[in-house]
Amino acid sequence: MSEAKPKIAVVGAGLMGHGIAQVFAFAGHEVTITDSFAANLDSAKARILANLKDLGDDERAVERVRPLADLAEALRDADYVVEAVREDLGLKQQLFAEIERHVRADTILASNTSVIPITQIMQGLQKRERALGTHWWNPPFLVPLVEVIETQWTSAAAVDFTMQLHAAAGKKPAHVKKDVPGFIGNRLQHALWREAVALVEQGICDAETVDTVIKAAFGRRLAVLGPLENADMVGTDLTLAIHQTVLPAIDSRPGPSPYLEKLVKDGKLGFKSGEGFRQWSPEQQAALRVKVLRHLKAARAQDN
Ligand SMILES: NC(=O)c1ccc[n+]([C@@H]2O[C@H](COP(=O)([O-])OP(=O)(O)OC[C@H]3O[C@@H](n4cnc5c(N)ncnc54)[C@H](O)[C@@H]3O)[C@@H](O)[C@H]2O)c1
């Protein structure tokens, strides 16, 4: 990476976009941010400043963020563009076609999609070798991981640039070598969620018990001991023996659980309706959100 810090353009100033802009600005990059919805663009700097204050980070970082309503102007000098607009394939495809008209030939282009294949988003580009996915986790300034997803067209140089860019900004980039649904993190996360739902569906325990078992047992270790480290620790032979017994009993249906489908059909949508797998009062919802944030902040403080 050259001496001068690459100039960043963030397209989409919503929940993820303003947080991503904050991370790059805090790391010393000049950042432009744009959004088609004026209220979100106008409030972006105030939201970033509030986050910096809350975290005790240097508030001057916000001065490196420039909100610009005009897409062409926001992209003009960018070395790296990250898109964080609504999760909508057509919108993202259309936006990248437009982005490509306004950037240099060597500007790297990234999408922060959660689950849309990067290949589909980038297939219409003139220069597909400079395009990839970067999957951040919410909130971007508290969760370290960024998955860097290459497609069949992405150049090694674009992957290296993006990995280094995020590592230098204090993130933990993880290289995803194939553009598969769910990338790495969400495949792992939802493999666990599938079995969690199945345990409730089969009457083995209630929803609260599933969560207690995870949080009070292997969840305690997960932040410092990954499953494959754990498998090596106990021995691959023991892991094999466990898999021979347990895997045939674990849910392996290819689609979503009928139990989950029924919750949605019955309007039990979780926090937003007051009931999902469990009942949630407004106070309980607020308390859980606070607890998660407090935990993530403490983990970040420990990292530093
Ligand atoms: N929320 C999460 O936890 C999370 C985590 C990882 C990835 N993502 C992904 O990040 C992306 C953004 O998610 P979010 O939660 O920040 O959404 P959001 O709704 O908070 O923000 C999206 C922003 O995009 C803007 N926008 C829409 N069309 C636009 C256009 N044509 N040009 C410029 N701006 C436009 C909207 O006005 C809005 O401000 C999605 O693809 C989402 O799947 C979200």
Short mmCIF file of C-alpha atoms and ligand atoms in Angstrom, two decimals:
data_model
loop_
_atom_site.label_atom_id
_atom_site.label_comp_id
_atom_site.label_asym_id
_atom_site.label_seq_id
_atom_site.Cartn_x
_atom_site.Cartn_y
_atom_site.Cartn_z
CA MET A 1 0.00 0.00 0.00
CA SER A 2 1.35 3.46 -0.91
CA GLU A 3 2.46 6.07 1.66
CA ALA A 4 -0.70 8.21 1.43
CA LYS A 5 -3.74 6.52 2.96
CA PRO A 6 -6.19 5.41 0.27
CA LYS A 7 -9.20 7.68 -0.12
CA ILE A 8 -12.44 5.91 0.75
CA ALA A 9 -15.95 6.48 -0.61
CA VAL A 10 -18.90 4.93 1.25
CA VAL A 11 -22.20 4.66 -0.66
CA GLY A 12 -25.13 4.38 1.74
CA ALA A 13 -25.15 6.22 5.08
CA GLY A 14 -27.45 3.89 7.00
CA LEU A 15 -26.71 1.66 9.96
CA MET A 16 -23.67 -0.01 8.36
CA GLY A 17 -22.46 2.77 6.04
CA HIS A 18 -21.97 5.42 8.72
CA GLY A 19 -20.18 2.90 10.95
CA ILE A 20 -17.86 1.80 8.14
CA ALA A 21 -17.08 5.46 7.35
CA GLN A 22 -16.32 5.98 11.04
CA VAL A 23 -13.81 3.08 11.13
CA PHE A 24 -11.89 4.34 8.09
CA ALA A 25 -11.92 7.97 9.29
CA PHE A 26 -10.72 6.92 12.74
CA ALA A 27 -7.87 5.04 11.01
CA GLY A 28 -6.81 8.28 9.30
CA HIS A 29 -8.42 7.96 5.86
CA GLU A 30 -10.21 10.80 4.08
CA VAL A 31 -13.75 9.48 3.63
CA THR A 32 -16.64 10.69 1.49
CA ILE A 33 -20.10 9.35 2.23
CA THR A 34 -23.18 9.61 0.05
CA ASP A 35 -26.84 8.59 0.28
CA SER A 36 -29.92 9.14 -1.87
CA PHE A 37 -31.99 9.93 1.25
CA ALA A 38 -31.10 13.42 2.47
CA ALA A 39 -32.04 12.86 6.12
CA ASN A 40 -29.64 9.92 6.41
CA LEU A 41 -26.82 11.84 4.75
CA ASP A 42 -27.40 14.95 6.84
CA SER A 43 -27.32 13.01 10.11
CA ALA A 44 -24.29 10.84 9.25
CA LYS A 45 -21.65 13.05 10.89
CA ALA A 46 -23.74 13.57 14.02
CA ARG A 47 -24.20 9.81 14.38
CA ILE A 48 -20.47 9.19 13.88
CA LEU A 49 -19.60 11.89 16.44
CA ALA A 50 -22.01 10.38 18.97
CA ASN A 51 -20.40 6.94 18.48
CA LEU A 52 -16.87 8.35 18.85
CA LYS A 53 -17.90 10.15 22.05
CA ASP A 54 -19.55 7.06 23.44
CA LEU A 55 -16.44 4.96 22.75
CA GLY A 56 -14.01 7.57 24.05
CA ASP A 57 -12.32 7.67 20.61
CA ASP A 58 -10.68 10.80 19.19
CA GLU A 59 -13.63 12.93 18.06
CA ARG A 60 -11.51 14.75 15.47
CA ALA A 61 -11.89 11.68 13.24
CA VAL A 62 -15.31 12.97 12.20
CA GLU A 63 -13.61 15.92 10.46
CA ARG A 64 -12.20 13.49 7.88
CA VAL A 65 -15.74 12.46 6.83
CA ARG A 66 -17.30 14.50 4.00
CA PRO A 67 -21.00 13.88 3.25
CA LEU A 68 -21.79 14.59 -0.41
CA ALA A 69 -25.22 14.25 -2.01
CA ASP A 70 -23.78 13.98 -5.52
CA LEU A 71 -22.60 10.43 -6.27
CA ALA A 72 -20.11 11.49 -8.97
CA GLU A 73 -18.50 14.01 -6.65
CA ALA A 74 -18.33 11.53 -3.77
CA LEU A 75 -16.56 9.00 -6.01
CA ARG A 76 -14.26 11.30 -7.98
CA ASP A 77 -11.01 10.82 -6.02
CA ALA A 78 -11.79 7.46 -4.44
CA ASP A 79 -9.16 4.69 -4.35
CA TYR A 80 -11.67 2.35 -2.74
CA VAL A 81 -15.49 2.34 -2.79
CA VAL A 82 -17.67 0.34 -0.41
CA GLU A 83 -21.40 0.07 -1.06
CA ALA A 84 -23.79 -0.32 1.89
CA VAL A 85 -27.25 0.40 0.47
CA ARG A 86 -30.46 -1.61 0.96
CA GLU A 87 -30.19 -5.39 0.43
CA ASP A 88 -31.65 -5.40 -3.10
CA LEU A 89 -29.86 -7.09 -6.00
CA GLY A 90 -31.33 -4.86 -8.73
CA LEU A 91 -30.46 -1.71 -6.82
CA LYS A 92 -26.90 -2.85 -6.16
CA GLN A 93 -26.33 -3.90 -9.80
CA GLN A 94 -27.65 -0.59 -11.08
CA LEU A 95 -25.59 1.35 -8.55
CA PHE A 96 -22.32 -0.43 -9.41
CA ALA A 97 -22.89 0.24 -13.14
CA GLU A 98 -23.18 3.91 -12.22
CA ILE A 99 -20.26 3.82 -9.79
CA GLU A 100 -18.02 2.36 -12.49
CA ARG A 101 -18.73 5.35 -14.72
CA HIS A 102 -17.40 7.78 -12.10
CA VAL A 103 -14.26 6.09 -10.72
CA ARG A 104 -10.70 5.55 -12.02
CA ALA A 105 -9.92 2.29 -13.82
CA ASP A 106 -7.94 1.01 -10.83
CA THR A 107 -10.39 1.95 -8.05
CA ILE A 108 -11.35 -1.11 -6.00
CA LEU A 109 -15.12 -1.69 -5.63
CA ALA A 110 -16.66 -3.58 -2.70
CA SER A 111 -20.19 -4.52 -1.67
CA ASN A 112 -21.20 -5.00 1.97
CA THR A 113 -24.10 -7.30 1.09
CA SER A 114 -25.13 -9.74 3.84
CA VAL A 115 -26.16 -12.66 1.66
CA ILE A 116 -26.48 -11.72 -2.02
CA PRO A 117 -23.77 -13.50 -4.07
CA ILE A 118 -21.02 -11.01 -4.99
CA THR A 119 -20.85 -12.70 -8.41
CA GLN A 120 -24.43 -11.62 -9.15
CA ILE A 121 -23.90 -8.06 -7.98
CA MET A 122 -20.69 -7.56 -9.98
CA GLN A 123 -21.41 -9.58 -13.14
CA GLY A 124 -22.31 -6.53 -15.26
CA LEU A 125 -19.14 -4.54 -14.52
CA GLN A 126 -16.65 -3.63 -17.25
CA LYS A 127 -13.69 -4.45 -14.97
CA ARG A 128 -14.82 -7.30 -12.74
CA GLU A 129 -11.28 -8.02 -11.54
CA ARG A 130 -11.37 -4.99 -9.21
CA ALA A 131 -14.64 -5.98 -7.54
CA LEU A 132 -15.21 -8.05 -4.40
CA GLY A 133 -17.33 -8.37 -1.28
CA THR A 134 -16.53 -7.06 2.20
CA HIS A 135 -18.95 -8.37 4.77
CA TRP A 136 -18.81 -6.28 7.96
CA TRP A 137 -20.71 -7.13 11.15
CA ASN A 138 -22.87 -4.76 13.14
CA PRO A 139 -21.80 -2.47 14.71
CA PRO A 140 -18.81 -2.04 12.36
CA PHE A 141 -16.77 -0.16 14.97
CA LEU A 142 -17.20 -2.87 17.63
CA VAL A 143 -17.13 -6.21 15.81
CA PRO A 144 -13.61 -6.83 14.43
CA LEU A 145 -14.32 -9.24 11.54
CA VAL A 146 -14.62 -8.25 7.88
CA GLU A 147 -15.01 -11.12 5.42
CA VAL A 148 -13.27 -10.32 2.12
CA ILE A 149 -14.98 -12.33 -0.61
CA GLU A 150 -13.45 -12.91 -4.01
CA THR A 151 -15.33 -13.97 -7.11
CA GLN A 152 -13.99 -16.02 -10.00
CA TRP A 153 -12.93 -12.70 -11.61
CA THR A 154 -11.33 -10.87 -8.64
CA SER A 155 -7.58 -10.23 -9.03
CA ALA A 156 -5.13 -11.27 -6.33
CA ALA A 157 -4.01 -7.63 -6.19
CA ALA A 158 -7.54 -6.46 -5.33
CA VAL A 159 -7.81 -9.07 -2.57
CA ASP A 160 -4.37 -8.16 -1.14
CA PHE A 161 -5.17 -4.45 -1.22
CA THR A 162 -8.47 -4.97 0.58
CA MET A 163 -7.06 -7.35 3.19
CA GLN A 164 -4.25 -4.87 3.99
CA LEU A 165 -6.61 -1.89 3.99
CA HIS A 166 -8.85 -3.46 6.63
CA ALA A 167 -6.00 -4.87 8.75
CA ALA A 168 -4.37 -1.41 8.80
CA ALA A 169 -7.69 0.07 9.91
CA GLY A 170 -7.73 -2.24 12.92
CA LYS A 171 -10.16 -4.83 11.54
CA LYS A 172 -9.68 -8.60 11.31
CA PRO A 173 -10.07 -9.41 7.61
CA ALA A 174 -10.86 -13.02 6.68
CA HIS A 175 -10.28 -14.14 3.08
CA VAL A 176 -13.25 -16.04 1.61
CA LYS A 177 -11.83 -17.78 -1.45
CA LYS A 178 -15.15 -18.79 -3.03
CA ASP A 179 -18.33 -16.75 -3.37
CA VAL A 180 -20.65 -19.16 -1.55
CA PRO A 181 -24.02 -18.24 0.08
CA GLY A 182 -23.53 -17.03 3.65
CA PHE A 183 -19.76 -16.68 3.09
CA ILE A 184 -18.11 -18.15 6.24
CA GLY A 185 -19.64 -16.41 9.24
CA ASN A 186 -23.30 -16.75 8.39
CA ARG A 187 -22.91 -20.38 7.29
CA LEU A 188 -21.48 -21.22 10.70
CA GLN A 189 -23.93 -19.04 12.58
CA HIS A 190 -26.99 -20.47 10.85
CA ALA A 191 -25.82 -24.06 11.13
CA LEU A 192 -26.05 -23.45 14.89
CA TRP A 193 -29.38 -21.61 14.63
CA ARG A 194 -30.90 -24.48 12.60
CA GLU A 195 -30.16 -26.96 15.39
CA ALA A 196 -31.28 -24.44 18.02
CA VAL A 197 -34.70 -24.22 16.36
CA ALA A 198 -34.87 -28.00 15.92
CA LEU A 199 -34.25 -28.61 19.65
CA VAL A 200 -37.27 -26.45 20.49
CA GLU A 201 -39.37 -27.92 17.68
CA GLN A 202 -38.68 -31.46 18.92
CA GLY A 203 -39.63 -30.56 22.51
CA ILE A 204 -36.15 -31.32 23.85
CA CYS A 205 -36.06 -27.96 25.65
CA ASP A 206 -37.55 -24.48 25.47
CA ALA A 207 -36.03 -21.50 23.67
CA GLU A 208 -34.61 -19.92 26.81
CA THR A 209 -32.85 -23.16 27.70
CA VAL A 210 -31.21 -23.40 24.26
CA ASP A 211 -29.75 -19.93 24.71
CA THR A 212 -28.68 -20.64 28.30
CA VAL A 213 -26.86 -23.81 27.27
CA ILE A 214 -24.92 -21.94 24.58
CA LYS A 215 -24.13 -18.85 26.67
CA ALA A 216 -23.18 -20.78 29.83
CA ALA A 217 -21.18 -23.53 28.11
CA PHE A 218 -19.25 -23.38 24.84
CA GLY A 219 -20.30 -19.76 24.23
CA ARG A 220 -18.01 -18.83 27.11
CA ARG A 221 -15.05 -20.28 25.25
CA LEU A 222 -15.95 -19.40 21.67
CA ALA A 223 -14.35 -15.94 21.65
CA VAL A 224 -10.95 -17.47 22.42
CA LEU A 225 -11.28 -21.09 21.23
CA GLY A 226 -12.59 -21.79 17.74
CA PRO A 227 -14.19 -25.18 16.96
CA LEU A 228 -11.24 -26.49 14.98
CA GLU A 229 -8.76 -25.42 17.67
CA ASN A 230 -11.09 -27.15 20.12
CA ALA A 231 -11.20 -30.30 17.96
CA ASP A 232 -7.40 -30.41 17.89
CA MET A 233 -7.29 -29.79 21.65
CA VAL A 234 -9.52 -32.78 22.44
CA GLY A 235 -8.16 -34.84 19.52
CA THR A 236 -9.46 -35.45 16.02
CA ASP A 237 -10.06 -39.12 16.96
CA LEU A 238 -12.42 -38.11 19.76
CA THR A 239 -14.08 -35.57 17.44
CA LEU A 240 -14.64 -38.33 14.87
CA ALA A 241 -16.20 -40.60 17.51
CA ILE A 242 -18.54 -37.79 18.63
CA HIS A 243 -19.55 -37.04 15.03
CA GLN A 244 -20.31 -40.72 14.34
CA THR A 245 -22.84 -40.70 17.20
CA VAL A 246 -24.22 -37.14 17.11
CA LEU A 247 -24.33 -36.08 13.44
CA PRO A 248 -27.00 -38.62 12.37
CA ALA A 249 -29.29 -37.13 15.07
CA ILE A 250 -28.76 -33.47 14.13
CA ASP A 251 -31.24 -31.60 11.92
CA SER A 252 -30.10 -31.77 8.30
CA ARG A 253 -33.27 -30.70 6.46
CA PRO A 254 -32.30 -28.47 3.55
CA GLY A 255 -34.94 -25.77 4.12
CA PRO A 256 -36.09 -23.61 7.04
CA SER A 257 -37.84 -25.34 9.94
CA PRO A 258 -41.68 -25.55 9.73
CA TYR A 259 -41.64 -24.33 13.37
CA LEU A 260 -39.93 -21.10 12.27
CA GLU A 261 -42.28 -20.76 9.28
CA LYS A 262 -45.27 -21.04 11.62
CA LEU A 263 -43.93 -18.34 13.97
CA VAL A 264 -43.68 -15.96 11.03
CA LYS A 265 -47.10 -16.96 9.68
CA ASP A 266 -48.62 -16.31 13.14
CA GLY A 267 -47.06 -12.83 13.28
CA LYS A 268 -44.65 -13.84 16.06
CA LEU A 269 -41.78 -11.83 14.61
CA GLY A 270 -39.63 -11.36 17.71
CA PHE A 271 -38.84 -7.94 19.21
CA LYS A 272 -40.87 -6.09 16.58
CA SER A 273 -44.13 -7.84 17.57
CA GLY A 274 -43.27 -8.54 21.23
CA GLU A 275 -43.11 -12.29 20.72
CA GLY A 276 -41.01 -14.72 18.69
CA PHE A 277 -39.45 -17.83 20.18
CA ARG A 278 -40.07 -16.01 23.49
CA GLN A 279 -42.11 -13.06 24.77
CA TRP A 280 -40.30 -9.69 24.93
CA SER A 281 -41.49 -6.62 26.85
CA PRO A 282 -40.04 -3.28 25.71
CA GLU A 283 -37.94 -3.23 28.92
CA GLN A 284 -36.53 -6.70 28.26
CA GLN A 285 -35.68 -5.74 24.68
CA ALA A 286 -33.89 -2.58 25.80
CA ALA A 287 -32.02 -4.45 28.53
CA LEU A 288 -30.76 -7.09 26.09
CA ARG A 289 -29.58 -4.48 23.59
CA VAL A 290 -27.67 -2.68 26.36
CA LYS A 291 -26.14 -5.94 27.55
CA VAL A 292 -24.87 -6.84 24.07
CA LEU A 293 -23.35 -3.37 23.53
CA ARG A 294 -21.70 -3.41 26.93
CA HIS A 295 -20.21 -6.83 26.19
CA LEU A 296 -18.90 -5.75 22.75
CA LYS A 297 -17.36 -2.58 24.19
CA ALA A 298 -15.62 -4.54 26.95
CA ALA A 299 -14.26 -7.00 24.36
CA ARG A 300 -12.95 -4.11 22.25
CA ALA A 301 -11.30 -2.53 25.29
CA GLN A 302 -9.59 -5.84 26.00
CA ASP A 303 -8.33 -6.04 22.38
CA ASN A 304 -6.74 -2.57 22.61
N1 LIG B 1 -27.55 -4.31 9.48
C1 LIG B 1 -26.66 -5.30 9.60
O1 LIG B 1 -26.48 -5.90 10.69
C2 LIG B 1 -25.81 -5.69 8.42
C3 LIG B 1 -24.66 -6.47 8.64
C4 LIG B 1 -23.86 -6.79 7.54
C5 LIG B 1 -24.21 -6.37 6.28
N2 LIG B 1 -25.36 -5.64 6.09
C6 LIG B 1 -25.68 -5.18 4.72
O2 LIG B 1 -25.26 -3.83 4.58
C7 LIG B 1 -26.14 -3.16 3.63
C8 LIG B 1 -26.75 -1.94 4.30
O3 LIG B 1 -27.49 -2.36 5.43
P1 LIG B 1 -27.96 -1.34 6.57
O4 LIG B 1 -28.39 -2.18 7.72
O5 LIG B 1 -26.91 -0.30 6.77
O6 LIG B 1 -29.22 -0.70 5.86
P2 LIG B 1 -29.91 0.73 6.11
O7 LIG B 1 -31.29 0.62 5.61
O8 LIG B 1 -29.66 1.19 7.51
O9 LIG B 1 -29.08 1.71 5.15
C9 LIG B 1 -29.16 1.67 3.76
C10 LIG B 1 -28.92 3.08 3.23
O10 LIG B 1 -28.83 3.04 1.81
C11 LIG B 1 -29.44 4.22 1.33
N3 LIG B 1 -29.74 4.06 -0.10
C12 LIG B 1 -30.74 3.35 -0.67
N4 LIG B 1 -30.65 3.45 -2.02
C13 LIG B 1 -29.57 4.23 -2.29
C14 LIG B 1 -28.95 4.68 -3.48
N5 LIG B 1 -29.44 4.35 -4.68
N6 LIG B 1 -27.85 5.46 -3.39
C15 LIG B 1 -27.33 5.79 -2.18
N7 LIG B 1 -27.89 5.38 -1.01
C16 LIG B 1 -28.98 4.61 -1.07
C17 LIG B 1 -30.66 4.40 2.21
O11 LIG B 1 -31.17 5.72 2.14
C18 LIG B 1 -30.07 4.05 3.57
O12 LIG B 1 -29.53 5.20 4.23
C19 LIG B 1 -27.17 -4.21 3.20
O13 LIG B 1 -26.74 -4.82 2.01
C20 LIG B 1 -27.16 -5.19 4.36
O14 LIG B 1 -27.61 -6.47 3.99
C21 LIG B 1 -26.15 -5.27 7.13
#
